[in-house]
Amino acid sequence: MKNLPGNRAPDGDLDERIEAYRQTAQEVRRDIVEMVYAAQSGHPGGSLSAVEYLLWLYNEELNVDPENPDDPDRDRLIYSKGHACPVLYALLERYDFIDVDPNEEFRRLGGALPGHSSPKVPGVEFPSGSLGQGLSYANGQAMGADFDDAEYDVYAILGDGETQEGNIWEAAMSAGEKELDIVAIVDRNKKQNDLPVAETMEIDPLAEKFEAFRWDVWEVDGHDFGEIADAFEEINATDGPRLLIANTVKGHPIDFMEAQPNGYHAGALTDEEFDEALEELGFDPATAEVTTK
């Protein structure tokens, strides 16, 4: 199943769509694993944790057009956890925003797909690298929509380790004070570069903190399309700043990645790990045509 972005009413009832999305999620995860293996570098763990809610956004929420990625009326997806860009590139390739092979262009010298997402790539709104900036940028986009009396929606994707940044909380306070129409998603996989988030600086109670800044908050299993669907039914009926806490597992569903203290935040996959990852995802490694750099 390959739905075009901008289609807010895909064919089939919700249960049928969700079943199709589950299969697509496995395909996207395969693409992530192949991309990182081909480059022999990258950030697979946080990419794998972000698949379901991003698939939901592209297929159910986002009004974007691969034939006109700079349309001033497009919805804005501010992908702040941009080091986890393999999942973003996999989706942009799937939905025809880019016409290059990610396995040949990702993290290659002079390649079209840099290791942190960049607006040089069609369909990417925001330059990443320094964490903690995306929510402020999303606020600015929401304020711009108000100023221009525009109809586009604004979404921001944040890592949970990223919410340790002070700029996030200034932006959260500002969005609440100004009652900005914005939807933020925190990928709550509870792990960051080296260690679990709670061992570096605890961010809980996350929901209560955002609520104190006048945000409406929903919390779901970030790998459960049904819970995501139910949450967005309510989110879409609400105005102002809204937060979805997506409880996810870094490296999901690949066992050896999930088991690491950092959820395989970054690193090159060995030949054996590559084969094991594809097998766990339900694909035959012998069918993969990937050349490492």
Tab-separated table of N, CA, C and O in Angstrom, residues 58-123:
chain	number	residue	atom	x	y	z
A	58	TYR	N	2.042	11.062	7.456
A	58	TYR	CA	2.131	11.185	6.007
A	58	TYR	C	0.889	10.659	5.301
A	58	TYR	O	0.515	11.166	4.235
A	59	ASN	N	0.246	9.668	5.882
A	59	ASN	CA	-0.895	9.067	5.204
A	59	ASN	C	-2.242	9.628	5.636
A	59	ASN	O	-3.212	9.524	4.886
A	60	GLU	N	-2.313	10.218	6.821
A	60	GLU	CA	-3.610	10.612	7.359
A	60	GLU	C	-3.724	12.108	7.671
A	60	GLU	O	-4.837	12.626	7.722
A	61	GLU	N	-2.616	12.773	7.915
A	61	GLU	CA	-2.698	14.142	8.432
A	61	GLU	C	-2.081	15.192	7.519
A	61	GLU	O	-2.664	16.262	7.311
A	62	LEU	N	-0.918	14.919	6.993
A	62	LEU	CA	-0.156	15.966	6.310
A	62	LEU	C	-0.728	16.292	4.936
A	62	LEU	O	-0.948	15.402	4.106
A	63	ASN	N	-0.933	17.563	4.703
A	63	ASN	CA	-1.298	18.072	3.383
A	63	ASN	C	-0.014	18.561	2.715
A	63	ASN	O	0.388	19.715	2.880
A	64	VAL	N	0.645	17.643	2.013
A	64	VAL	CA	1.886	17.951	1.319
A	64	VAL	C	1.841	17.294	-0.048
A	64	VAL	O	1.126	16.315	-0.262
A	65	ASP	N	2.632	17.830	-0.984
A	65	ASP	CA	2.568	17.371	-2.365
A	65	ASP	C	3.987	17.175	-2.887
A	65	ASP	O	4.747	18.141	-2.995
A	66	PRO	N	4.376	15.948	-3.231
A	66	PRO	CA	5.732	15.731	-3.732
A	66	PRO	C	6.021	16.459	-5.037
A	66	PRO	O	7.176	16.731	-5.350
A	67	GLU	N	4.983	16.792	-5.790
A	67	GLU	CA	5.194	17.524	-7.038
A	67	GLU	C	5.344	19.023	-6.810
A	67	GLU	O	5.770	19.744	-7.712
A	68	ASN	N	5.003	19.473	-5.614
A	68	ASN	CA	5.128	20.889	-5.274
A	68	ASN	C	5.515	20.996	-3.799
A	68	ASN	O	4.724	21.469	-2.976
A	69	PRO	N	6.736	20.544	-3.440
A	69	PRO	CA	7.104	20.476	-2.019
A	69	PRO	C	7.214	21.825	-1.337
A	69	PRO	O	7.214	21.886	-0.102
A	70	ASP	N	7.293	22.907	-2.113
A	70	ASP	CA	7.406	24.242	-1.529
A	70	ASP	C	6.094	25.022	-1.597
A	70	ASP	O	6.086	26.248	-1.409
A	71	ASP	N	5.000	24.343	-1.835
A	71	ASP	CA	3.694	24.987	-1.871
A	71	ASP	C	3.491	25.799	-0.584
A	71	ASP	O	3.595	25.265	0.517
A	72	PRO	N	3.224	27.103	-0.688
A	72	PRO	CA	3.066	27.913	0.530
A	72	PRO	C	1.912	27.460	1.414
A	72	PRO	O	1.888	27.781	2.605
A	73	ASP	N	0.974	26.689	0.881
A	73	ASP	CA	-0.160	26.217	1.668
A	73	ASP	C	0.078	24.834	2.272
A	73	ASP	O	-0.811	24.290	2.930
A	74	ARG	N	1.265	24.276	2.072
A	74	ARG	CA	1.545	22.932	2.595
A	74	ARG	C	1.586	22.951	4.126
A	74	ARG	O	1.897	23.972	4.746
A	75	ASP	N	1.280	21.808	4.730
A	75	ASP	CA	1.520	21.651	6.156
A	75	ASP	C	3.026	21.577	6.404
A	75	ASP	O	3.796	21.139	5.542
A	76	ARG	N	3.427	22.005	7.602
A	76	ARG	CA	4.849	22.015	7.962
A	76	ARG	C	5.142	20.884	8.945
A	76	ARG	O	4.508	20.801	10.000
A	77	LEU	N	6.081	20.013	8.583
A	77	LEU	CA	6.571	18.971	9.485
A	77	LEU	C	7.989	19.344	9.892
A	77	LEU	O	8.919	19.246	9.088
A	78	ILE	N	8.147	19.801	11.129
A	78	ILE	CA	9.446	20.241	11.633
A	78	ILE	C	10.075	19.059	12.360
A	78	ILE	O	9.704	18.733	13.485
A	79	TYR	N	11.034	18.419	11.706
A	79	TYR	CA	11.639	17.191	12.226
A	79	TYR	C	12.888	17.576	13.009
A	79	TYR	O	13.987	17.639	12.476
A	80	SER	N	12.689	17.815	14.302
A	80	SER	CA	13.766	18.364	15.115
A	80	SER	C	14.811	17.317	15.478
A	80	SER	O	15.987	17.646	15.639
A	81	LYS	N	14.414	16.053	15.644
A	81	LYS	CA	15.386	14.999	15.960
A	81	LYS	C	16.020	14.497	14.666
A	81	LYS	O	15.943	13.328	14.296
A	82	GLY	N	16.680	15.435	13.980
A	82	GLY	CA	17.107	15.205	12.607
A	82	GLY	C	18.244	14.236	12.428
A	82	GLY	O	18.520	13.812	11.299
A	83	HIS	N	18.952	13.866	13.513
A	83	HIS	CA	19.966	12.821	13.365
A	83	HIS	C	19.303	11.500	12.996
A	83	HIS	O	19.926	10.651	12.342
A	84	ALA	N	18.040	11.306	13.400
A	84	ALA	CA	17.286	10.095	13.060
A	84	ALA	C	16.614	10.268	11.706
A	84	ALA	O	15.425	9.969	11.536
A	85	CYS	N	17.375	10.749	10.734
A	85	CYS	CA	16.811	11.063	9.423
A	85	CYS	C	16.637	9.858	8.504
A	85	CYS	O	15.913	9.988	7.502
A	86	PRO	N	17.248	8.687	8.757
A	86	PRO	CA	16.970	7.578	7.839
A	86	PRO	C	15.488	7.286	7.667
A	86	PRO	O	15.029	6.997	6.558
A	87	VAL	N	14.696	7.375	8.739
A	87	VAL	CA	13.263	7.135	8.591
A	87	VAL	C	12.622	8.225	7.740
A	87	VAL	O	11.739	7.940	6.909
A	88	LEU	N	13.046	9.459	7.895
A	88	LEU	CA	12.486	10.549	7.102
A	88	LEU	C	12.825	10.365	5.626
A	88	LEU	O	11.957	10.491	4.753
A	89	TYR	N	14.092	10.029	5.330
A	89	TYR	CA	14.481	9.822	3.938
A	89	TYR	C	13.758	8.622	3.341
A	89	TYR	O	13.379	8.636	2.161
A	90	ALA	N	13.567	7.572	4.138
A	90	ALA	CA	12.849	6.398	3.636
A	90	ALA	C	11.433	6.772	3.223
A	90	ALA	O	10.923	6.299	2.191
A	91	LEU	N	10.774	7.616	4.012
A	91	LEU	CA	9.418	8.034	3.678
A	91	LEU	C	9.408	8.998	2.495
A	91	LEU	O	8.534	8.906	1.617
A	92	LEU	N	10.345	9.912	2.444
A	92	LEU	CA	10.385	10.852	1.324
A	92	LEU	C	10.661	10.129	0.008
A	92	LEU	O	10.119	10.506	-1.036
A	93	GLU	N	11.464	9.079	0.066
A	93	GLU	CA	11.697	8.284	-1.148
A	93	GLU	C	10.452	7.490	-1.512
A	93	GLU	O	10.051	7.424	-2.680
A	94	ARG	N	9.801	6.927	-0.517
A	94	ARG	CA	8.602	6.130	-0.755
A	94	ARG	C	7.499	6.973	-1.377
A	94	ARG	O	6.750	6.489	-2.247
A	95	TYR	N	7.375	8.226	-0.951
A	95	TYR	CA	6.295	9.072	-1.426
A	95	TYR	C	6.746	10.065	-2.500
A	95	TYR	O	6.106	11.095	-2.723
A	96	ASP	N	7.883	9.754	-3.140
A	96	ASP	CA	8.302	10.419	-4.381
A	96	ASP	C	8.714	11.874	-4.218
A	96	ASP	O	8.696	12.633	-5.190
A	97	PHE	N	9.126	12.274	-3.025
A	97	PHE	CA	9.722	13.596	-2.869
A	97	PHE	C	11.145	13.622	-3.419
A	97	PHE	O	11.615	14.646	-3.882
A	98	ILE	N	11.842	12.516	-3.297
A	98	ILE	CA	13.221	12.427	-3.783
A	98	ILE	C	13.303	11.286	-4.792
A	98	ILE	O	12.578	10.297	-4.696
A	99	ASP	N	14.186	11.447	-5.765
A	99	ASP	CA	14.326	10.438	-6.808
A	99	ASP	C	15.737	9.869	-6.851
A	99	ASP	O	16.224	9.454	-7.899
A	100	VAL	N	16.395	9.850	-5.686
A	100	VAL	CA	17.719	9.251	-5.586
A	100	VAL	C	17.612	7.992	-4.738
A	100	VAL	O	16.652	7.803	-3.982
A	101	ASP	N	18.606	7.126	-4.854
A	101	ASP	CA	18.644	5.899	-4.067
A	101	ASP	C	19.287	6.201	-2.722
A	101	ASP	O	20.488	6.506	-2.671
A	102	PRO	N	18.530	6.141	-1.617
A	102	PRO	CA	19.122	6.436	-0.312
A	102	PRO	C	20.317	5.556	0.026
A	102	PRO	O	21.239	5.998	0.720
A	103	ASN	N	20.315	4.320	-0.477
A	103	ASN	CA	21.441	3.434	-0.180
A	103	ASN	C	22.733	3.882	-0.851
A	103	ASN	O	23.818	3.444	-0.468
A	104	GLU	N	22.624	4.734	-1.835
A	104	GLU	CA	23.806	5.246	-2.530
A	104	GLU	C	24.132	6.685	-2.159
A	104	GLU	O	25.278	7.131	-2.359
A	105	GLU	N	23.166	7.421	-1.594
A	105	GLU	CA	23.358	8.850	-1.353
A	105	GLU	C	23.438	9.230	0.118
A	105	GLU	O	23.908	10.322	0.446
A	106	PHE	N	22.991	8.362	1.031
A	106	PHE	CA	22.957	8.704	2.445
A	106	PHE	C	24.350	8.689	3.055
A	106	PHE	O	25.079	7.712	2.957
A	107	ARG	N	24.725	9.810	3.661
A	107	ARG	CA	26.001	9.976	4.352
A	107	ARG	C	27.194	9.654	3.458
A	107	ARG	O	28.236	9.192	3.918
A	108	ARG	N	27.058	9.939	2.178
A	108	ARG	CA	28.175	9.793	1.242
A	108	ARG	C	28.772	11.168	0.969
A	108	ARG	O	28.054	12.163	0.919
A	109	LEU	N	30.071	11.217	0.790
A	109	LEU	CA	30.726	12.484	0.486
A	109	LEU	C	30.143	13.063	-0.798
A	109	LEU	O	30.192	12.431	-1.860
A	110	GLY	N	29.546	14.255	-0.691
A	110	GLY	CA	28.911	14.878	-1.839
A	110	GLY	C	27.543	14.315	-2.161
A	110	GLY	O	26.936	14.710	-3.164
A	111	GLY	N	27.035	13.418	-1.315
A	111	GLY	CA	25.751	12.794	-1.582
A	111	GLY	C	24.585	13.734	-1.331
A	111	GLY	O	24.717	14.777	-0.682
A	112	ALA	N	23.423	13.341	-1.814
A	112	ALA	CA	22.231	14.195	-1.743
A	112	ALA	C	21.533	14.123	-0.400
A	112	ALA	O	20.657	14.961	-0.126
A	113	LEU	N	21.887	13.138	0.446
A	113	LEU	CA	21.162	12.927	1.704
A	113	LEU	C	22.136	12.984	2.873
A	113	LEU	O	22.738	11.968	3.255
A	114	PRO	N	22.315	14.165	3.469
A	114	PRO	CA	23.279	14.305	4.559
A	114	PRO	C	22.850	13.553	5.814
A	114	PRO	O	21.691	13.168	5.976
A	115	GLY	N	23.818	13.350	6.710
A	115	GLY	CA	23.594	12.559	7.907
A	115	GLY	C	22.689	13.200	8.929
A	115	GLY	O	22.223	12.524	9.860
A	116	HIS	N	22.437	14.491	8.822
A	116	HIS	CA	21.395	15.178	9.583
A	116	HIS	C	20.497	15.859	8.560
A	116	HIS	O	20.980	16.480	7.619
A	117	SER	N	19.189	15.724	8.752
A	117	SER	CA	18.257	16.182	7.720
A	117	SER	C	18.439	17.662	7.418
A	117	SER	O	18.679	18.475	8.308
A	118	SER	N	18.294	17.990	6.146
A	118	SER	CA	18.550	19.345	5.659
A	118	SER	C	17.471	19.759	4.680
A	118	SER	O	16.999	18.929	3.890
A	119	PRO	N	17.051	21.041	4.680
A	119	PRO	CA	16.063	21.501	3.709
A	119	PRO	C	16.582	21.512	2.276
A	119	PRO	O	15.820	21.823	1.357
A	120	LYS	N	17.854	21.161	2.075
A	120	LYS	CA	18.323	20.943	0.711
A	120	LYS	C	17.643	19.732	0.089
A	120	LYS	O	17.614	19.578	-1.128
A	121	VAL	N	17.096	18.866	0.947
A	121	VAL	CA	16.378	17.677	0.491
A	121	VAL	C	14.907	18.037	0.312
A	121	VAL	O	14.277	18.555	1.249
A	122	PRO	N	14.311	17.810	-0.850
A	122	PRO	CA	12.890	18.135	-1.037
A	122	PRO	C	12.014	17.449	0.003
A	122	PRO	O	12.162	16.263	0.282
A	123	GLY	N	11.124	18.226	0.599
A	123	GLY	CA	10.231	17.704	1.614
A	123	GLY	C	10.714	17.894	3.030
A	123	GLY	O	9.963	17.638	3.979
